[in-house]
Coordinates of C-alpha atoms and ligand atoms in Angstrom, one line a residue:
X238 CA 96.9 112.6 104.5
X239 CA 95.3 115.2 106.7
X240 CA 92.4 114.7 109.0
X241 CA 90.0 116.7 106.8
X242 CA 90.7 114.6 103.8
X243 CA 90.1 111.4 105.8
X244 CA 86.8 112.6 107.0
X245 CA 85.3 114.2 103.8
X246 CA 86.6 111.6 101.4
X247 CA 88.1 114.1 98.9
X248 CA 90.9 112.5 96.9
X249 CA 94.3 113.3 98.2
X250 CA 97.0 114.7 95.9
X251 CA 99.8 112.8 97.5
X252 CA 100.7 109.4 96.0
X253 CA 99.4 106.6 98.2
X254 CA 101.6 104.0 99.8
X255 CA 100.6 100.7 101.5
X256 CA 102.9 98.6 103.5
X257 CA 102.5 95.9 106.1
X258 CA 104.3 93.8 108.7
X259 CA 103.2 90.5 110.1
X260 CA 102.8 90.1 113.9
X261 CA 104.5 86.7 113.6
X262 CA 107.0 87.6 116.4
X263 CA 108.6 90.7 117.8
X264 CA 110.1 92.8 114.9
X265 CA 113.8 92.4 114.4
X266 CA 116.5 94.8 113.5
X267 CA 116.0 93.5 110.0
X268 CA 112.3 94.6 110.0
X269 CA 113.4 98.0 111.4
X270 CA 116.2 98.7 109.0
X271 CA 114.5 97.2 106.0
X272 CA 111.0 98.5 106.5
X273 CA 109.8 100.3 109.6
X274 CA 112.4 103.0 109.8
X275 CA 111.6 104.0 106.2
X276 CA 107.9 104.2 107.0
X277 CA 108.5 107.2 109.2
X278 CA 110.5 108.9 106.4
X279 CA 107.7 108.2 103.8
X280 CA 105.0 109.6 106.0
X281 CA 105.9 113.2 105.2
X282 CA 105.7 112.9 101.5
X283 CA 103.0 110.2 100.9
X284 CA 99.6 109.3 101.9
X285 CA 100.5 106.2 103.9
X286 CA 98.6 103.2 105.1
X287 CA 100.5 100.8 107.4
X288 CA 98.9 97.5 108.1
X289 CA 99.6 94.9 110.8
X290 CA 99.2 91.9 108.6
X291 CA 97.6 89.5 111.1
X292 CA 95.6 87.6 108.4
X293 CA 98.9 86.8 106.7
X294 CA 100.6 85.6 109.9
X295 CA 98.2 82.7 110.3
X296 CA 99.5 81.0 107.2
X297 CA 102.0 79.7 109.8
X298 CA 100.4 78.3 113.0
X299 CA 100.3 81.0 115.8
X300 CA 99.4 80.7 119.4
X301 CA 96.2 82.8 119.9
X302 CA 97.3 84.7 123.1
X303 CA 100.7 85.3 121.7
X304 CA 99.4 86.5 118.4
X305 CA 97.1 89.0 120.2
X306 CA 100.0 90.2 122.3
X307 CA 102.4 90.5 119.4
X308 CA 99.9 92.4 117.4
X309 CA 99.2 94.9 120.1
X310 CA 103.0 95.3 120.7
X311 CA 103.5 95.8 117.0
X312 CA 101.1 98.7 117.0
X313 CA 102.8 100.2 120.1
X314 CA 106.2 99.8 118.3
X315 CA 104.9 101.6 115.2
X316 CA 103.9 104.5 117.4
X317 CA 107.2 104.3 119.3
X318 CA 109.2 104.7 116.2
X319 CA 107.3 107.9 115.6
X320 CA 104.5 107.1 113.2
X321 CA 101.8 109.6 113.8
X322 CA 98.3 108.1 113.7
X323 CA 96.8 111.4 112.6
X324 CA 99.1 111.5 109.6
X325 CA 99.1 107.8 108.7
X326 CA 96.4 105.1 108.8
X327 CA 97.6 102.4 111.2
X328 CA 95.3 99.4 111.3
X329 CA 95.0 95.7 111.8
X330 CA 94.3 93.8 108.6
X331 CA 91.7 91.6 110.3
X332 CA 89.6 94.7 111.3
X333 CA 88.9 95.5 107.6
X334 CA 86.8 92.7 106.3
X335 CA 87.1 93.9 102.7
X336 CA 90.6 92.4 102.5
X337 CA 89.3 88.8 102.6
X338 CA 86.2 89.7 100.5
X339 CA 88.4 91.1 97.7
X340 CA 90.8 88.2 98.1
X341 CA 88.1 85.7 97.3
X342 CA 87.1 87.5 94.1
X343 CA 90.7 87.9 93.0
X344 CA 91.4 84.2 93.7
X345 CA 89.0 83.5 90.9
X346 CA 91.2 85.6 88.6
X347 CA 94.5 84.0 89.5
X348 CA 95.9 80.7 88.1
X349 CA 97.3 77.8 90.0
X350 CA 100.4 77.9 87.8
X351 CA 101.1 81.5 88.8
X352 CA 100.9 80.6 92.5
X353 CA 103.0 77.5 92.2
X354 CA 105.9 79.6 90.9
X355 CA 106.1 81.8 94.0
X356 CA 109.5 81.3 95.7
X357 CA 108.1 82.3 99.1
X358 CA 105.6 79.5 98.9
X359 CA 108.4 77.1 98.1
X360 CA 110.6 78.4 100.9
X361 CA 107.8 78.5 103.5
X362 CA 106.5 75.1 102.6
X363 CA 110.0 73.7 103.0
X364 CA 110.3 75.4 106.4
X365 CA 106.8 74.3 107.5
X366 CA 106.4 71.0 105.7
X367 CA 103.9 69.8 108.3
X368 CA 101.5 72.6 107.5
X369 CA 101.4 73.4 103.7
X370 CA 98.0 75.0 103.8
X371 CA 96.0 76.7 101.1
X372 CA 96.4 80.1 102.7
X373 CA 100.2 79.8 102.3
X374 CA 99.6 79.0 98.6
X375 CA 97.2 81.9 97.9
X376 CA 99.0 84.4 100.2
X377 CA 100.1 86.5 97.2
X378 CA 96.4 87.0 96.3
X379 CA 95.6 88.3 99.7
X380 CA 98.6 90.6 99.4
X381 CA 97.4 91.8 96.0
X382 CA 94.0 92.5 97.6
X383 CA 95.7 94.5 100.4
X384 CA 97.3 96.7 97.8
X385 CA 94.6 97.0 95.2
X386 CA 91.8 97.8 97.8
X387 CA 93.4 101.1 98.6
X388 CA 94.3 101.9 95.0
X389 CA 97.9 102.2 96.2
X390 CA 100.3 103.9 93.7
X391 CA 103.5 102.6 95.4
X392 CA 104.5 99.6 97.5
X393 CA 107.8 99.5 99.2
X394 CA 109.5 96.3 98.2
X395 CA 112.5 94.4 99.3
X396 CA 114.4 92.1 96.9
X397 CA 112.5 89.2 98.3
X398 CA 109.1 90.7 97.4
X399 CA 109.3 91.8 93.8
X400 CA 107.7 88.6 92.7
X401 CA 104.6 89.4 94.8
X402 CA 104.3 92.8 93.4
X403 CA 104.6 91.4 89.8
X404 CA 101.7 89.0 90.5
X405 CA 99.7 91.8 92.0
X406 CA 100.2 93.9 88.8
X407 CA 99.3 90.9 86.6
X408 CA 96.1 90.2 88.5
X409 CA 95.1 93.9 88.4
X410 CA 95.8 94.2 84.7
X411 CA 93.8 91.0 84.0
X412 CA 90.9 92.3 86.0
X413 CA 91.1 95.8 84.4
X414 CA 91.4 94.2 81.0
X415 CA 88.0 92.5 81.5
X416 CA 86.1 95.1 83.5
X417 CA 87.7 98.5 82.7
X418 CA 89.9 100.6 84.9
X419 CA 89.0 99.4 88.4
X420 CA 92.4 99.1 90.0
X421 CA 95.4 101.4 90.1
X422 CA 98.4 99.5 88.9
X423 CA 101.0 99.8 91.7
X424 CA 104.7 100.4 91.2
X425 CA 107.5 99.2 93.4
X426 CA 109.1 101.8 95.7
X427 CA 112.7 101.1 96.4
X428 CA 113.7 102.9 99.6
X429 CA 116.8 105.0 99.6
X430 CA 117.9 103.7 103.0
X431 CA 117.3 100.0 103.2
X432 CA 119.5 97.0 103.6
X433 CA 118.9 93.3 103.9
X434 CA 120.0 92.2 107.4
X435 CA 121.1 88.6 107.7
X436 CA 120.8 86.1 110.5
X437 CA 123.4 86.4 113.2
X438 CA 123.9 82.6 113.3
X439 CA 123.5 81.8 109.6
X440 CA 124.5 85.0 107.8
X441 CA 123.6 83.7 104.3
X442 CA 120.0 83.7 105.3
X443 CA 117.9 86.8 106.1
X444 CA 117.2 87.7 109.7
X445 CA 113.6 86.6 110.5
X446 CA 111.5 87.2 113.6
X447 CA 110.3 83.6 113.6
X448 CA 113.8 82.1 113.7
X449 CA 115.4 80.8 116.9
X450 CA 116.1 83.6 119.3
X451 CA 119.9 83.9 118.9
X452 CA 119.6 84.5 115.2
X453 CA 118.1 87.9 115.5
X454 CA 118.1 91.1 117.6
X455 CA 114.5 91.9 118.5
X456 CA 113.4 95.5 118.8
X457 CA 112.6 94.7 122.4
X458 CA 115.8 93.0 123.4
X459 CA 117.3 94.5 126.5
X460 CA 121.0 95.6 126.5
X461 CA 122.2 92.3 128.0
X462 CA 120.5 90.3 125.3
X463 CA 121.9 92.6 122.6
X464 CA 125.4 92.2 124.0
X465 CA 125.1 88.4 124.3
X466 CA 123.7 87.9 120.8
X467 CA 126.2 90.2 119.1
X468 CA 129.1 88.5 121.0
X469 CA 127.9 85.1 119.8
X470 CA 127.2 86.3 116.2
X471 CA 129.0 84.2 113.6
X472 CA 132.1 85.7 112.0
X473 CA 135.0 83.8 110.6
X474 CA 138.5 82.7 111.5
X475 CA 140.3 85.4 109.5
X476 CA 140.4 88.4 111.8
X477 CA 140.4 91.2 109.2
X478 CA 137.4 93.5 109.1
X479 CA 136.4 93.9 105.5
X480 CA 133.1 94.3 103.7
X481 CA 132.8 91.2 101.5
X482 CA 129.3 89.6 101.7
X483 CA 130.3 86.6 99.6
X484 CA 133.4 85.5 101.4
X485 CA 132.8 87.1 104.8
X486 CA 129.0 87.2 105.3
X487 CA 129.0 87.3 109.1
X488 CA 131.4 90.3 109.4
X489 CA 129.8 92.1 106.4
X490 CA 126.4 91.7 108.1
X491 CA 127.6 93.3 111.3
X492 CA 129.1 96.2 109.3
X493 CA 125.8 96.5 107.4
X494 CA 123.9 96.8 110.6
X495 CA 126.3 99.4 112.0
X496 CA 126.4 101.5 108.8
X497 CA 122.6 101.4 108.4
X498 CA 122.0 102.5 112.0
X499 CA 124.7 105.3 112.1
X500 CA 124.4 106.4 108.5
X501 CA 128.2 106.1 108.1
X502 CA 129.3 105.2 104.6
X503 CA 130.6 101.6 104.4
X504 CA 134.1 102.5 103.1
X505 CA 134.6 105.0 105.9
X506 CA 133.3 102.5 108.5
X507 CA 135.6 99.8 107.3
X508 CA 138.6 102.2 107.3
X509 CA 137.8 103.2 110.9
X510 CA 138.4 99.5 111.8
X511 CA 141.8 99.3 110.2
X512 CA 144.1 97.2 112.5
X513 CA 141.3 96.4 114.9
X514 CA 139.8 93.0 115.6
X515 CA 136.2 91.6 115.7
X516 CA 135.9 92.3 119.4
X517 CA 136.1 96.1 118.8
X518 CA 133.5 95.8 116.0
X519 CA 131.2 93.8 118.1
X520 CA 131.5 96.1 121.1
X521 CA 130.9 99.3 119.0
X522 CA 128.0 97.7 117.2
X523 CA 126.4 96.6 120.5
X524 CA 126.6 100.2 121.7
X525 CA 125.0 101.5 118.5
X526 CA 122.2 99.0 118.7
X527 CA 121.4 99.8 122.3
X528 CA 121.5 103.6 121.6
X529 CA 119.0 103.0 118.8
X530 CA 116.7 100.7 120.6
X531 CA 116.6 102.3 124.1
X532 CA 114.5 105.4 123.3
X533 CA 112.2 103.3 121.1
X534 CA 111.7 100.9 124.0
X535 CA 111.0 103.7 126.5
X536 CA 108.2 105.0 124.2
X537 CA 107.0 101.5 123.6
X538 CA 106.6 100.9 127.3
X539 CA 104.6 104.2 127.6
X540 CA 102.2 103.1 124.8
X541 CA 101.8 99.6 126.3
X542 CA 100.8 101.2 129.5
X543 CA 98.0 103.1 127.8
X544 CA 95.8 100.4 126.3
X545 CA 92.8 102.7 125.9
X546 CA 95.0 105.0 123.6
X547 CA 96.1 102.0 121.6
X548 CA 92.4 101.0 121.2
X549 CA 91.5 104.5 120.0
X550 CA 94.3 104.3 117.4
X551 CA 93.3 100.9 116.1
X552 CA 89.6 101.7 116.0
X553 CA 90.1 104.9 114.1
X554 CA 92.6 103.2 111.7
X555 CA 90.0 100.5 111.0
X556 CA 87.3 103.0 110.3
X557 CA 89.4 105.1 107.9
X558 CA 90.8 102.0 106.1
X559 CA 87.4 100.4 105.8
X560 CA 85.9 103.5 104.3
X561 CA 88.6 103.6 101.6
X562 CA 88.5 99.8 101.1
X563 CA 84.7 99.8 100.6
X564 CA 84.8 102.2 97.7
X565 CA 87.0 99.7 95.8
X566 CA 85.2 96.6 96.9
X567 CA 81.7 97.9 96.0
X568 CA 83.0 98.8 92.5
X569 CA 84.5 95.3 92.1
X570 CA 81.2 93.6 93.3
X571 CA 79.2 95.6 90.8
X572 CA 81.6 94.9 88.0
X573 CA 81.6 91.1 88.4
X574 CA 77.8 91.1 88.5
X575 CA 76.7 90.7 92.1
X576 CA 73.3 92.2 93.0
X577 CA 73.7 95.4 95.0
X578 CA 72.6 95.3 98.7
Ligands
LIG737 N1 116.2 90.7 107.5 C1 115.6 91.7 106.9 N2 116.2 92.7 106.3 C2 115.6 93.7 105.8 N3 114.3 93.8 105.7 C3 113.5 92.8 106.2 N4 112.2 92.6 106.3 C4 112.0 91.5 107.0 N5 113.1 90.9 107.3 C5 114.1 91.7 106.8 C6 111.2 93.5 105.8 O1 110.3 93.8 106.9 C7 109.0 94.0 106.3 C8 107.9 93.3 107.1 O2 108.1 91.9 106.9 P1 107.0 90.8 107.3 O3 107.0 90.7 108.8 O4 105.7 91.2 106.7 O5 107.5 89.5 106.6 P2 108.8 88.9 106.5 O6 109.6 89.5 105.4 O7 108.6 87.4 106.3 O8 109.6 89.1 107.8 P3 110.2 88.1 108.8 O9 110.8 88.8 109.9 O10 111.1 87.2 108.0 O11 108.9 87.3 109.3 P4 108.6 85.8 109.5 O12 109.7 85.2 110.3 O13 107.3 85.7 110.1 O14 108.6 85.2 108.1 C9 109.0 93.6 104.8 O15 109.1 94.8 104.0 C10 110.3 92.9 104.7 O16 111.0 93.0 103.4

């Protein structure tokens, strides 16, 4: 989206994409490979809104000072990977009050049974059994609101999120069925380059930023930490380097990370390791990760040292996002029968 369109409000011809990431920790290589890296590629062809999903992150208890720091760092990281705030709308979800307003309305158009079937709710309630809160239960409604507020045409989805997109489409269709065409029905966007990165310590589970530190590589890990974590990553007792996620999940995960970061085809990568041991794979992978992260970290540090610039970016992002969001929200309010202000 260009500046002129943002300011005069004329509809953009490009399809609109909305995506988000939670500031529930420092992003991992999984977040980078599976999501953030693609955001940069998409920004040339689509009208993109990228949201730091701070409202979503409090479904799990967060320490306030840490949450604030992680949120600011996340914005600096988005800039550091090359997202241009003039070309994309970068914003904090909590700065745009329309998200929670629409979420309430849509809660009233969503059934308990639908929410109970969400696998993420089941997974997260098992992981946080001491804090199974209503926000965790209705999280998909807030996610639907995030998407529908901006009339997004496309939503990048990983395999773990197709259920959330489906429920968003169901809610939108239900609302449109009653009130006319209020919401654009979003489609899933399946990125060309994307892989699911698994935990370094338990490679049958995905790498998550809120897991114990040795399970993931964070985008801010220094070279020593990267080296140590990759060295300790789980492999298996059979020394052959082969891509076989079912029988050799640890080694396959390391190969996936390397192939995703270098762009090398998996077959060629596996062939290049013929006759070599896990030590060589781990050492090469360590170098690849450090080479990828170092320039990002340099830029990250520059942005973190310029708080006033970060503030300008988040203020402008909130302003642009709110303007778009308000158009949808006011239409919704009118349709359901609330008296106009
Ligand atoms: N391991 C992964 N491999 C590939 N993609 C991943 N994503 C997350 N983990 C991996 C993608 O990153 C985007 C942002 O995710 P999120 O932070 O909004 O939520 P999440 O999927 O719950 O990520 P985490 O790291 O696992 O966070 P916590 O630990 O807080 O639950 C999404 O597009 C996601 O697919």
